[in-house]
Amino acid sequence: MADFKTHITASTLAGAAYGYWGTFHQGMSIESGLLAAGLCSVSGMLPDLDSHSGVPLRETSMFASGVVPMLMINRFRDLELSPEAMALAAMLIYIAIRFFIVEIFRRYTVHRGMWHSIPAAASVGILAYLVMPTPSEGARVYKSVAVVIGFMVHLILDEIWSIDYRRGKFRLKRSFGTALKFWGSDLSGNVSVYAKLFLFAYLAWGDQEIIERLRERERWTQPHVAQHQEAPPPWQQWFPVQR
Ligand SMILES: [Zn+2]
C-alpha cells in the first residue's frame, strides 16, 4: 500500500499538470486552474477515508468542512440566501462533515471495500459537480473532473503498489485488483455504491435546468440586476408586454 505521502505527492503532480492544461490549453481562468489543481491534490487522499488510520480522515474532514462551504457560494446565491443564512449554512455543513460524515466512514466502510472503486470515483465527481455550480458549465465540469482525476490517481497507485518485484520476478500481492474495480465481493456494498451513483447522476441531470430557472426568475424579478437580457421569456409570445 502506497503511503499517505506518496499519494498526496502523486495527486498534487497530476493536479499541477491538469491545472496547467486547463489554464493554458482550455481557456480556463488562472483561478479555475489553481482551484482544480488543489481539488485534484486533495482528492488523492479521499479513497483512504476508509482506512480508519486517522490521518486521511482527520485531515480531509477538517479541510473539507472549511472549504466546501466556500465552494458552495454560488449554490447559496442561487438559493437567494442572505449573508447571515450563508454563515449559518456554513456552520451546519461544518457540523455535518465533522460529525456525521466522519462517523459514517468510521462505522460503515471497510478498507479497500467499495469506497476504493471506479463507481465511487464517479460518484465523488458528480457530487463535486452538484456542490459547485459555476456560471460556466465548462468550468464546472472541468473542476469536477479534477476531483475524479485525484481519486483515480490514488486507485491506480494502490494497484501499482500491489505488484511486487523480487529476485527478478513480478508477483501480485493479494491486494491486487481491490482498488481499481467496478464491483467487489460484498453484494450490499455494490448495491449501495451504485444506488448512490445513480442518485447523484439523476440529481446532476436535472440540476443545470433548476439553476437556469432560478437565475431566470432572479433576472425577471430584479430587472435592475439584469445587465443583458438575451431572450424574452417564452410566455411573451402569447402575452406581449405593453411598453
Ligand atoms: Zn488506498
PDB file of C-alpha atoms and ligand atoms in Angstrom:
ATOM      1  CA  MET A   1       0.000   0.000   0.000  1.00  0.00           C
ATOM      2  CA  ALA A   2       1.357   3.339  -1.027  1.00  0.00           C
ATOM      3  CA  ASP A   3       1.616   5.625   1.965  1.00  0.00           C
ATOM      4  CA  PHE A   4      -0.061   8.945   2.590  1.00  0.00           C
ATOM      5  CA  LYS A   5       2.891  10.997   1.354  1.00  0.00           C
ATOM      6  CA  THR A   6       3.209   9.067  -1.897  1.00  0.00           C
ATOM      7  CA  HIS A   7      -0.478   9.513  -2.599  1.00  0.00           C
ATOM      8  CA  ILE A   8      -0.559  13.212  -1.913  1.00  0.00           C
ATOM      9  CA  THR A   9       2.610  13.792  -3.965  1.00  0.00           C
ATOM     10  CA  ALA A  10       1.232  11.925  -6.971  1.00  0.00           C
ATOM     11  CA  SER A  11      -2.159  13.621  -6.906  1.00  0.00           C
ATOM     12  CA  THR A  12      -0.516  17.034  -6.454  1.00  0.00           C
ATOM     13  CA  LEU A  13       1.684  16.468  -9.510  1.00  0.00           C
ATOM     14  CA  ALA A  14      -1.342  15.296 -11.506  1.00  0.00           C
ATOM     15  CA  GLY A  15      -3.275  18.347 -10.277  1.00  0.00           C
ATOM     16  CA  ALA A  16      -0.493  20.728 -11.318  1.00  0.00           C
ATOM     17  CA  ALA A  17      -0.442  19.209 -14.803  1.00  0.00           C
ATOM     18  CA  TYR A  18      -4.240  19.349 -15.052  1.00  0.00           C
ATOM     19  CA  GLY A  19      -4.326  22.970 -13.858  1.00  0.00           C
ATOM     20  CA  TYR A  20      -1.656  23.907 -16.398  1.00  0.00           C
ATOM     21  CA  TRP A  21      -3.516  22.131 -19.190  1.00  0.00           C
ATOM     22  CA  GLY A  22      -6.819  23.814 -18.305  1.00  0.00           C
ATOM     23  CA  THR A  23      -5.374  27.299 -17.989  1.00  0.00           C
ATOM     24  CA  PHE A  24      -3.083  27.323 -20.994  1.00  0.00           C
ATOM     25  CA  HIS A  25      -4.846  24.983 -23.385  1.00  0.00           C
ATOM     26  CA  GLN A  26      -8.530  25.068 -22.484  1.00  0.00           C
ATOM     27  CA  GLY A  27      -9.039  28.752 -21.788  1.00  0.00           C
ATOM     28  CA  MET A  28      -9.851  28.349 -18.085  1.00  0.00           C
ATOM     29  CA  SER A  29      -9.105  31.292 -15.790  1.00  0.00           C
ATOM     30  CA  ILE A  30      -6.000  31.110 -13.594  1.00  0.00           C
ATOM     31  CA  GLU A  31      -8.256  30.816 -10.544  1.00  0.00           C
ATOM     32  CA  SER A  32     -10.128  27.867 -12.031  1.00  0.00           C
ATOM     33  CA  GLY A  33      -6.832  26.219 -12.944  1.00  0.00           C
ATOM     34  CA  LEU A  34      -5.376  26.674  -9.465  1.00  0.00           C
ATOM     35  CA  LEU A  35      -8.586  25.557  -7.806  1.00  0.00           C
ATOM     36  CA  ALA A  36      -8.757  22.461 -10.000  1.00  0.00           C
ATOM     37  CA  ALA A  37      -5.123  21.668  -9.148  1.00  0.00           C
ATOM     38  CA  GLY A  38      -5.893  21.991  -5.436  1.00  0.00           C
ATOM     39  CA  LEU A  39      -9.038  19.864  -5.684  1.00  0.00           C
ATOM     40  CA  CYS A  40      -7.152  17.147  -7.564  1.00  0.00           C
ATOM     41  CA  SER A  41      -4.371  17.182  -4.972  1.00  0.00           C
ATOM     42  CA  VAL A  42      -6.745  16.852  -2.008  1.00  0.00           C
ATOM     43  CA  SER A  43      -8.859  14.226  -3.752  1.00  0.00           C
ATOM     44  CA  GLY A  44      -5.824  11.965  -3.742  1.00  0.00           C
ATOM     45  CA  MET A  45      -6.474  11.484  -0.010  1.00  0.00           C
ATOM     46  CA  LEU A  46     -10.169  10.692  -0.371  1.00  0.00           C
ATOM     47  CA  PRO A  47     -10.107   6.924  -1.036  1.00  0.00           C
ATOM     48  CA  ASP A  48      -8.190   6.259   2.181  1.00  0.00           C
ATOM     49  CA  LEU A  49     -11.001   7.733   4.243  1.00  0.00           C
ATOM     50  CA  ASP A  50     -11.918   4.070   4.651  1.00  0.00           C
ATOM     51  CA  SER A  51      -8.558   3.182   6.219  1.00  0.00           C
ATOM     52  CA  HIS A  52      -9.613   4.365   9.707  1.00  0.00           C
ATOM     53  CA  SER A  53      -5.961   5.183  10.319  1.00  0.00           C
ATOM     54  CA  GLY A  54      -6.642   8.726  11.374  1.00  0.00           C
ATOM     55  CA  VAL A  55      -4.550  10.992   9.208  1.00  0.00           C
ATOM     56  CA  PRO A  56      -6.568  10.961   5.957  1.00  0.00           C
ATOM     57  CA  LEU A  57      -9.878  11.065   7.820  1.00  0.00           C
ATOM     58  CA  ARG A  58      -8.830  13.876  10.135  1.00  0.00           C
ATOM     59  CA  GLU A  59      -7.062  15.986   7.530  1.00  0.00           C
ATOM     60  CA  THR A  60      -9.675  15.564   4.823  1.00  0.00           C
ATOM     61  CA  SER A  61     -12.624  16.215   7.072  1.00  0.00           C
ATOM     62  CA  MET A  62     -11.094  19.358   8.550  1.00  0.00           C
ATOM     63  CA  PHE A  63     -10.108  20.634   5.145  1.00  0.00           C
ATOM     64  CA  ALA A  64     -13.475  19.790   3.586  1.00  0.00           C
ATOM     65  CA  SER A  65     -15.502  21.349   6.385  1.00  0.00           C
ATOM     66  CA  GLY A  66     -13.644  24.618   5.837  1.00  0.00           C
ATOM     67  CA  VAL A  67     -13.542  24.663   2.056  1.00  0.00           C
ATOM     68  CA  VAL A  68     -16.835  23.048   0.986  1.00  0.00           C
ATOM     69  CA  PRO A  69     -18.988  25.985   2.210  1.00  0.00           C
ATOM     70  CA  MET A  70     -16.779  28.392   0.246  1.00  0.00           C
ATOM     71  CA  LEU A  71     -17.128  26.254  -2.863  1.00  0.00           C
ATOM     72  CA  MET A  72     -20.890  26.324  -2.379  1.00  0.00           C
ATOM     73  CA  ILE A  73     -21.186  30.129  -2.505  1.00  0.00           C
ATOM     74  CA  ASN A  74     -22.707  30.090  -5.992  1.00  0.00           C
ATOM     75  CA  ARG A  75     -25.170  27.473  -4.828  1.00  0.00           C
ATOM     76  CA  PHE A  76     -26.178  29.667  -1.866  1.00  0.00           C
ATOM     77  CA  ARG A  77     -26.533  32.662  -4.168  1.00  0.00           C
ATOM     78  CA  ASP A  78     -28.820  30.760  -6.491  1.00  0.00           C
ATOM     79  CA  LEU A  79     -30.980  29.925  -3.477  1.00  0.00           C
ATOM     80  CA  GLU A  80     -31.001  33.651  -2.643  1.00  0.00           C
ATOM     81  CA  LEU A  81     -29.631  33.168   0.859  1.00  0.00           C
ATOM     82  CA  SER A  82     -28.712  36.267   2.830  1.00  0.00           C
ATOM     83  CA  PRO A  83     -25.104  36.550   4.078  1.00  0.00           C
ATOM     84  CA  GLU A  84     -26.309  35.533   7.549  1.00  0.00           C
ATOM     85  CA  ALA A  85     -28.077  32.496   6.181  1.00  0.00           C
ATOM     86  CA  MET A  86     -24.880  31.621   4.292  1.00  0.00           C
ATOM     87  CA  ALA A  87     -22.857  31.755   7.514  1.00  0.00           C
ATOM     88  CA  LEU A  88     -25.443  29.544   9.176  1.00  0.00           C
ATOM     89  CA  ALA A  89     -25.346  27.092   6.266  1.00  0.00           C
ATOM     90  CA  ALA A  90     -21.533  27.021   6.525  1.00  0.00           C
ATOM     91  CA  MET A  91     -21.798  26.111  10.217  1.00  0.00           C
ATOM     92  CA  LEU A  92     -24.286  23.337   9.510  1.00  0.00           C
ATOM     93  CA  ILE A  93     -22.069  21.939   6.761  1.00  0.00           C
ATOM     94  CA  TYR A  94     -19.103  22.002   9.122  1.00  0.00           C
ATOM     95  CA  ILE A  95     -21.034  20.039  11.737  1.00  0.00           C
ATOM     96  CA  ALA A  96     -22.420  17.623   9.139  1.00  0.00           C
ATOM     97  CA  ILE A  97     -18.953  16.833   7.783  1.00  0.00           C
ATOM     98  CA  ARG A  98     -17.004  16.715  11.045  1.00  0.00           C
ATOM     99  CA  PHE A  99     -19.510  14.678  12.994  1.00  0.00           C
ATOM    100  CA  PHE A 100     -21.888  12.820  10.704  1.00  0.00           C
ATOM    101  CA  ILE A 101     -19.923  12.031   7.588  1.00  0.00           C
ATOM    102  CA  VAL A 102     -16.792  11.123   9.551  1.00  0.00           C
ATOM    103  CA  GLU A 103     -18.864   8.813  11.728  1.00  0.00           C
ATOM    104  CA  ILE A 104     -20.396   7.155   8.669  1.00  0.00           C
ATOM    105  CA  PHE A 105     -16.908   6.409   7.339  1.00  0.00           C
ATOM    106  CA  ARG A 106     -15.789   5.065  10.705  1.00  0.00           C
ATOM    107  CA  ARG A 107     -18.728   2.743  11.014  1.00  0.00           C
ATOM    108  CA  TYR A 108     -19.779   1.663   7.573  1.00  0.00           C
ATOM    109  CA  THR A 109     -16.695   1.373   5.414  1.00  0.00           C
ATOM    110  CA  VAL A 110     -14.052  -1.332   5.277  1.00  0.00           C
ATOM    111  CA  HIS A 111     -10.606  -0.661   3.888  1.00  0.00           C
ATOM    112  CA  ARG A 112     -10.455  -1.458   0.198  1.00  0.00           C
ATOM    113  CA  GLY A 113     -14.192  -2.029   0.138  1.00  0.00           C
ATOM    114  CA  MET A 114     -16.379  -0.289  -2.423  1.00  0.00           C
ATOM    115  CA  TRP A 115     -15.091   3.150  -1.454  1.00  0.00           C
ATOM    116  CA  HIS A 116     -11.926   2.126  -3.344  1.00  0.00           C
ATOM    117  CA  SER A 117     -13.664   1.704  -6.688  1.00  0.00           C
ATOM    118  CA  ILE A 118     -14.343   3.343 -10.027  1.00  0.00           C
ATOM    119  CA  PRO A 119     -18.066   3.972  -9.340  1.00  0.00           C
ATOM    120  CA  ALA A 120     -17.065   5.682  -6.065  1.00  0.00           C
ATOM    121  CA  ALA A 121     -14.688   7.943  -8.038  1.00  0.00           C
ATOM    122  CA  ALA A 122     -17.517   8.788 -10.430  1.00  0.00           C
ATOM    123  CA  SER A 123     -19.915   9.490  -7.541  1.00  0.00           C
ATOM    124  CA  VAL A 124     -17.442  11.857  -5.909  1.00  0.00           C
ATOM    125  CA  GLY A 125     -17.017  13.702  -9.215  1.00  0.00           C
ATOM    126  CA  ILE A 126     -20.775  14.119  -9.641  1.00  0.00           C
ATOM    127  CA  LEU A 127     -21.099  15.233  -6.037  1.00  0.00           C
ATOM    128  CA  ALA A 128     -18.420  17.869  -6.669  1.00  0.00           C
ATOM    129  CA  TYR A 129     -20.416  18.952  -9.726  1.00  0.00           C
ATOM    130  CA  LEU A 130     -23.544  19.329  -7.586  1.00  0.00           C
ATOM    131  CA  VAL A 131     -21.726  21.246  -4.847  1.00  0.00           C
ATOM    132  CA  MET A 132     -20.025  23.783  -7.123  1.00  0.00           C
ATOM    133  CA  PRO A 133     -22.344  25.353  -9.656  1.00  0.00           C
ATOM    134  CA  THR A 134     -20.487  27.863 -11.801  1.00  0.00           C
ATOM    135  CA  PRO A 135     -21.958  30.268 -14.358  1.00  0.00           C
ATOM    136  CA  SER A 136     -19.913  28.492 -16.994  1.00  0.00           C
ATOM    137  CA  GLU A 137     -20.809  24.845 -17.476  1.00  0.00           C
ATOM    138  CA  GLY A 138     -17.350  24.170 -18.919  1.00  0.00           C
ATOM    139  CA  ALA A 139     -15.578  25.388 -15.763  1.00  0.00           C
ATOM    140  CA  ARG A 140     -17.997  23.395 -13.635  1.00  0.00           C
ATOM    141  CA  VAL A 141     -17.231  20.149 -15.433  1.00  0.00           C
ATOM    142  CA  TYR A 142     -13.511  20.968 -15.516  1.00  0.00           C
ATOM    143  CA  LYS A 143     -13.356  21.299 -11.702  1.00  0.00           C
ATOM    144  CA  SER A 144     -15.444  18.188 -11.116  1.00  0.00           C
ATOM    145  CA  VAL A 145     -13.157  16.151 -13.366  1.00  0.00           C
ATOM    146  CA  ALA A 146     -10.186  17.358 -11.265  1.00  0.00           C
ATOM    147  CA  VAL A 147     -11.708  15.558  -8.276  1.00  0.00           C
ATOM    148  CA  VAL A 148     -12.146  12.357 -10.271  1.00  0.00           C
ATOM    149  CA  ILE A 149      -8.547  12.500 -11.506  1.00  0.00           C
ATOM    150  CA  GLY A 150      -7.189  12.888  -7.963  1.00  0.00           C
ATOM    151  CA  PHE A 151      -9.299   9.953  -6.801  1.00  0.00           C
ATOM    152  CA  MET A 152      -8.269   7.782  -9.768  1.00  0.00           C
ATOM    153  CA  VAL A 153      -4.562   8.581  -9.303  1.00  0.00           C
ATOM    154  CA  HIS A 154      -4.903   7.176  -5.801  1.00  0.00           C
ATOM    155  CA  LEU A 155      -6.595   3.983  -7.019  1.00  0.00           C
ATOM    156  CA  ILE A 156      -4.002   3.470  -9.760  1.00  0.00           C
ATOM    157  CA  LEU A 157      -1.139   3.947  -7.276  1.00  0.00           C
ATOM    158  CA  ASP A 158      -2.715   1.415  -4.929  1.00  0.00           C
ATOM    159  CA  GLU A 159      -2.752  -1.113  -7.779  1.00  0.00           C
ATOM    160  CA  ILE A 160       0.826  -0.374  -8.795  1.00  0.00           C
ATOM    161  CA  TRP A 161       1.897  -0.874  -5.181  1.00  0.00           C
ATOM    162  CA  SER A 162       0.333  -4.311  -5.133  1.00  0.00           C
ATOM    163  CA  ILE A 163       2.762  -5.555  -7.759  1.00  0.00           C
ATOM    164  CA  ASP A 164       5.772  -6.989  -6.031  1.00  0.00           C
ATOM    165  CA  TYR A 165       9.176  -7.223  -7.671  1.00  0.00           C
ATOM    166  CA  ARG A 166      11.514  -9.657  -6.009  1.00  0.00           C
ATOM    167  CA  ARG A 167      14.503 -11.645  -7.252  1.00  0.00           C
ATOM    168  CA  GLY A 168      13.853 -10.608 -10.822  1.00  0.00           C
ATOM    169  CA  LYS A 169      10.236 -11.717 -10.738  1.00  0.00           C
ATOM    170  CA  PHE A 170       6.958  -9.860 -10.685  1.00  0.00           C
ATOM    171  CA  ARG A 171       4.437 -11.169  -8.222  1.00  0.00           C
ATOM    172  CA  LEU A 172       0.941  -9.924  -7.486  1.00  0.00           C
ATOM    173  CA  LYS A 173       0.063  -9.278  -3.871  1.00  0.00           C
ATOM    174  CA  ARG A 174      -3.305 -10.311  -2.574  1.00  0.00           C
ATOM    175  CA  SER A 175      -4.422  -6.699  -2.619  1.00  0.00           C
ATOM    176  CA  PHE A 176      -4.116  -6.597  -6.419  1.00  0.00           C
ATOM    177  CA  GLY A 177      -7.418  -5.696  -8.055  1.00  0.00           C
ATOM    178  CA  THR A 178      -9.014  -4.367  -4.874  1.00  0.00           C
ATOM    179  CA  ALA A 179      -8.640  -0.679  -5.719  1.00  0.00           C
ATOM    180  CA  LEU A 180      -9.335  -0.161  -9.405  1.00  0.00           C
ATOM    181  CA  LYS A 181     -12.538  -2.154  -9.590  1.00  0.00           C
ATOM    182  CA  PHE A 182     -16.134  -1.863 -10.740  1.00  0.00           C
ATOM    183  CA  TRP A 183     -17.557  -4.168  -8.112  1.00  0.00           C
ATOM    184  CA  GLY A 184     -16.446  -6.045  -5.039  1.00  0.00           C
ATOM    185  CA  SER A 185     -17.323  -9.300  -3.345  1.00  0.00           C
ATOM    186  CA  ASP A 186     -19.869  -7.805  -0.978  1.00  0.00           C
ATOM    187  CA  LEU A 187     -23.311  -7.521  -2.565  1.00  0.00           C
ATOM    188  CA  SER A 188     -24.671  -4.870  -0.197  1.00  0.00           C
ATOM    189  CA  GLY A 189     -21.579  -2.713  -0.803  1.00  0.00           C
ATOM    190  CA  ASN A 190     -22.086  -2.977  -4.553  1.00  0.00           C
ATOM    191  CA  VAL A 191     -25.766  -2.123  -4.349  1.00  0.00           C
ATOM    192  CA  SER A 192     -25.081   0.815  -2.054  1.00  0.00           C
ATOM    193  CA  VAL A 193     -22.344   2.349  -4.216  1.00  0.00           C
ATOM    194  CA  TYR A 194     -24.316   2.022  -7.460  1.00  0.00           C
ATOM    195  CA  ALA A 195     -27.512   3.305  -5.851  1.00  0.00           C
ATOM    196  CA  LYS A 196     -25.620   6.440  -4.767  1.00  0.00           C
ATOM    197  CA  LEU A 197     -24.036   6.812  -8.183  1.00  0.00           C
ATOM    198  CA  PHE A 198     -27.419   6.701  -9.930  1.00  0.00           C
ATOM    199  CA  LEU A 199     -28.996   9.030  -7.398  1.00  0.00           C
ATOM    200  CA  PHE A 200     -26.254  11.649  -7.815  1.00  0.00           C
ATOM    201  CA  ALA A 201     -26.334  11.263 -11.596  1.00  0.00           C
ATOM    202  CA  TYR A 202     -30.096  11.759 -11.569  1.00  0.00           C
ATOM    203  CA  LEU A 203     -29.779  14.891  -9.416  1.00  0.00           C
ATOM    204  CA  ALA A 204     -26.993  16.299 -11.572  1.00  0.00           C
ATOM    205  CA  TRP A 205     -29.011  15.591 -14.713  1.00  0.00           C
ATOM    206  CA  GLY A 206     -31.794  17.902 -13.579  1.00  0.00           C
ATOM    207  CA  ASP A 207     -29.568  20.402 -11.839  1.00  0.00           C
ATOM    208  CA  GLN A 208     -28.494  22.735 -14.631  1.00  0.00           C
ATOM    209  CA  GLU A 209     -32.114  23.252 -15.564  1.00  0.00           C
ATOM    210  CA  ILE A 210     -33.073  24.129 -11.978  1.00  0.00           C
ATOM    211  CA  ILE A 211     -30.279  26.656 -11.730  1.00  0.00           C
ATOM    212  CA  GLU A 212     -31.221  28.189 -15.067  1.00  0.00           C
ATOM    213  CA  ARG A 213     -34.773  28.565 -13.807  1.00  0.00           C
ATOM    214  CA  LEU A 214     -33.643  30.178 -10.542  1.00  0.00           C
ATOM    215  CA  ARG A 215     -31.404  32.613 -12.414  1.00  0.00           C
ATOM    216  CA  GLU A 216     -34.187  33.354 -14.869  1.00  0.00           C
ATOM    217  CA  ARG A 217     -36.523  34.199 -12.006  1.00  0.00           C
ATOM    218  CA  GLU A 218     -33.919  36.464 -10.490  1.00  0.00           C
ATOM    219  CA  ARG A 219     -33.482  38.241 -13.797  1.00  0.00           C
ATOM    220  CA  TRP A 220     -37.206  38.934 -14.134  1.00  0.00           C
ATOM    221  CA  THR A 221     -37.976  39.802 -10.544  1.00  0.00           C
ATOM    222  CA  GLN A 222     -34.989  42.122 -10.239  1.00  0.00           C
ATOM    223  CA  PRO A 223     -34.699  43.742 -13.661  1.00  0.00           C
ATOM    224  CA  HIS A 224     -32.158  46.289 -12.375  1.00  0.00           C
ATOM    225  CA  VAL A 225     -29.758  43.398 -11.736  1.00  0.00           C
ATOM    226  CA  ALA A 226     -30.024  42.178 -15.281  1.00  0.00           C
ATOM    227  CA  GLN A 227     -27.212  43.573 -17.362  1.00  0.00           C
ATOM    228  CA  HIS A 228     -28.023  41.834 -20.586  1.00  0.00           C
ATOM    229  CA  GLN A 229     -31.233  40.014 -21.249  1.00  0.00           C
ATOM    230  CA  GLU A 230     -30.749  37.673 -24.145  1.00  0.00           C
ATOM    231  CA  ALA A 231     -34.071  36.071 -24.932  1.00  0.00           C
ATOM    232  CA  PRO A 232     -37.541  37.158 -23.800  1.00  0.00           C
ATOM    233  CA  PRO A 233     -39.315  34.578 -21.642  1.00  0.00           C
ATOM    234  CA  PRO A 234     -41.425  32.116 -23.635  1.00  0.00           C
ATOM    235  CA  TRP A 235     -44.745  33.443 -22.353  1.00  0.00           C
ATOM    236  CA  GLN A 236     -44.153  36.779 -24.083  1.00  0.00           C
ATOM    237  CA  GLN A 237     -45.208  35.417 -27.428  1.00  0.00           C
ATOM    238  CA  TRP A 238     -48.729  34.856 -26.079  1.00  0.00           C
ATOM    239  CA  PHE A 239     -48.906  37.853 -23.760  1.00  0.00           C
ATOM    240  CA  PRO A 240     -46.989  40.680 -25.360  1.00  0.00           C
ATOM    241  CA  VAL A 241     -45.843  43.235 -22.826  1.00  0.00           C
ATOM    242  CA  GLN A 242     -47.200  46.764 -23.321  1.00  0.00           C
ATOM    243  CA  ARG A 243     -44.402  49.284 -23.162  1.00  0.00           C
TER     244      ARG A 243
HETATM  245 ZN    ZN B   1      -5.895   3.499  -0.868  1.00  0.00          ZN
END
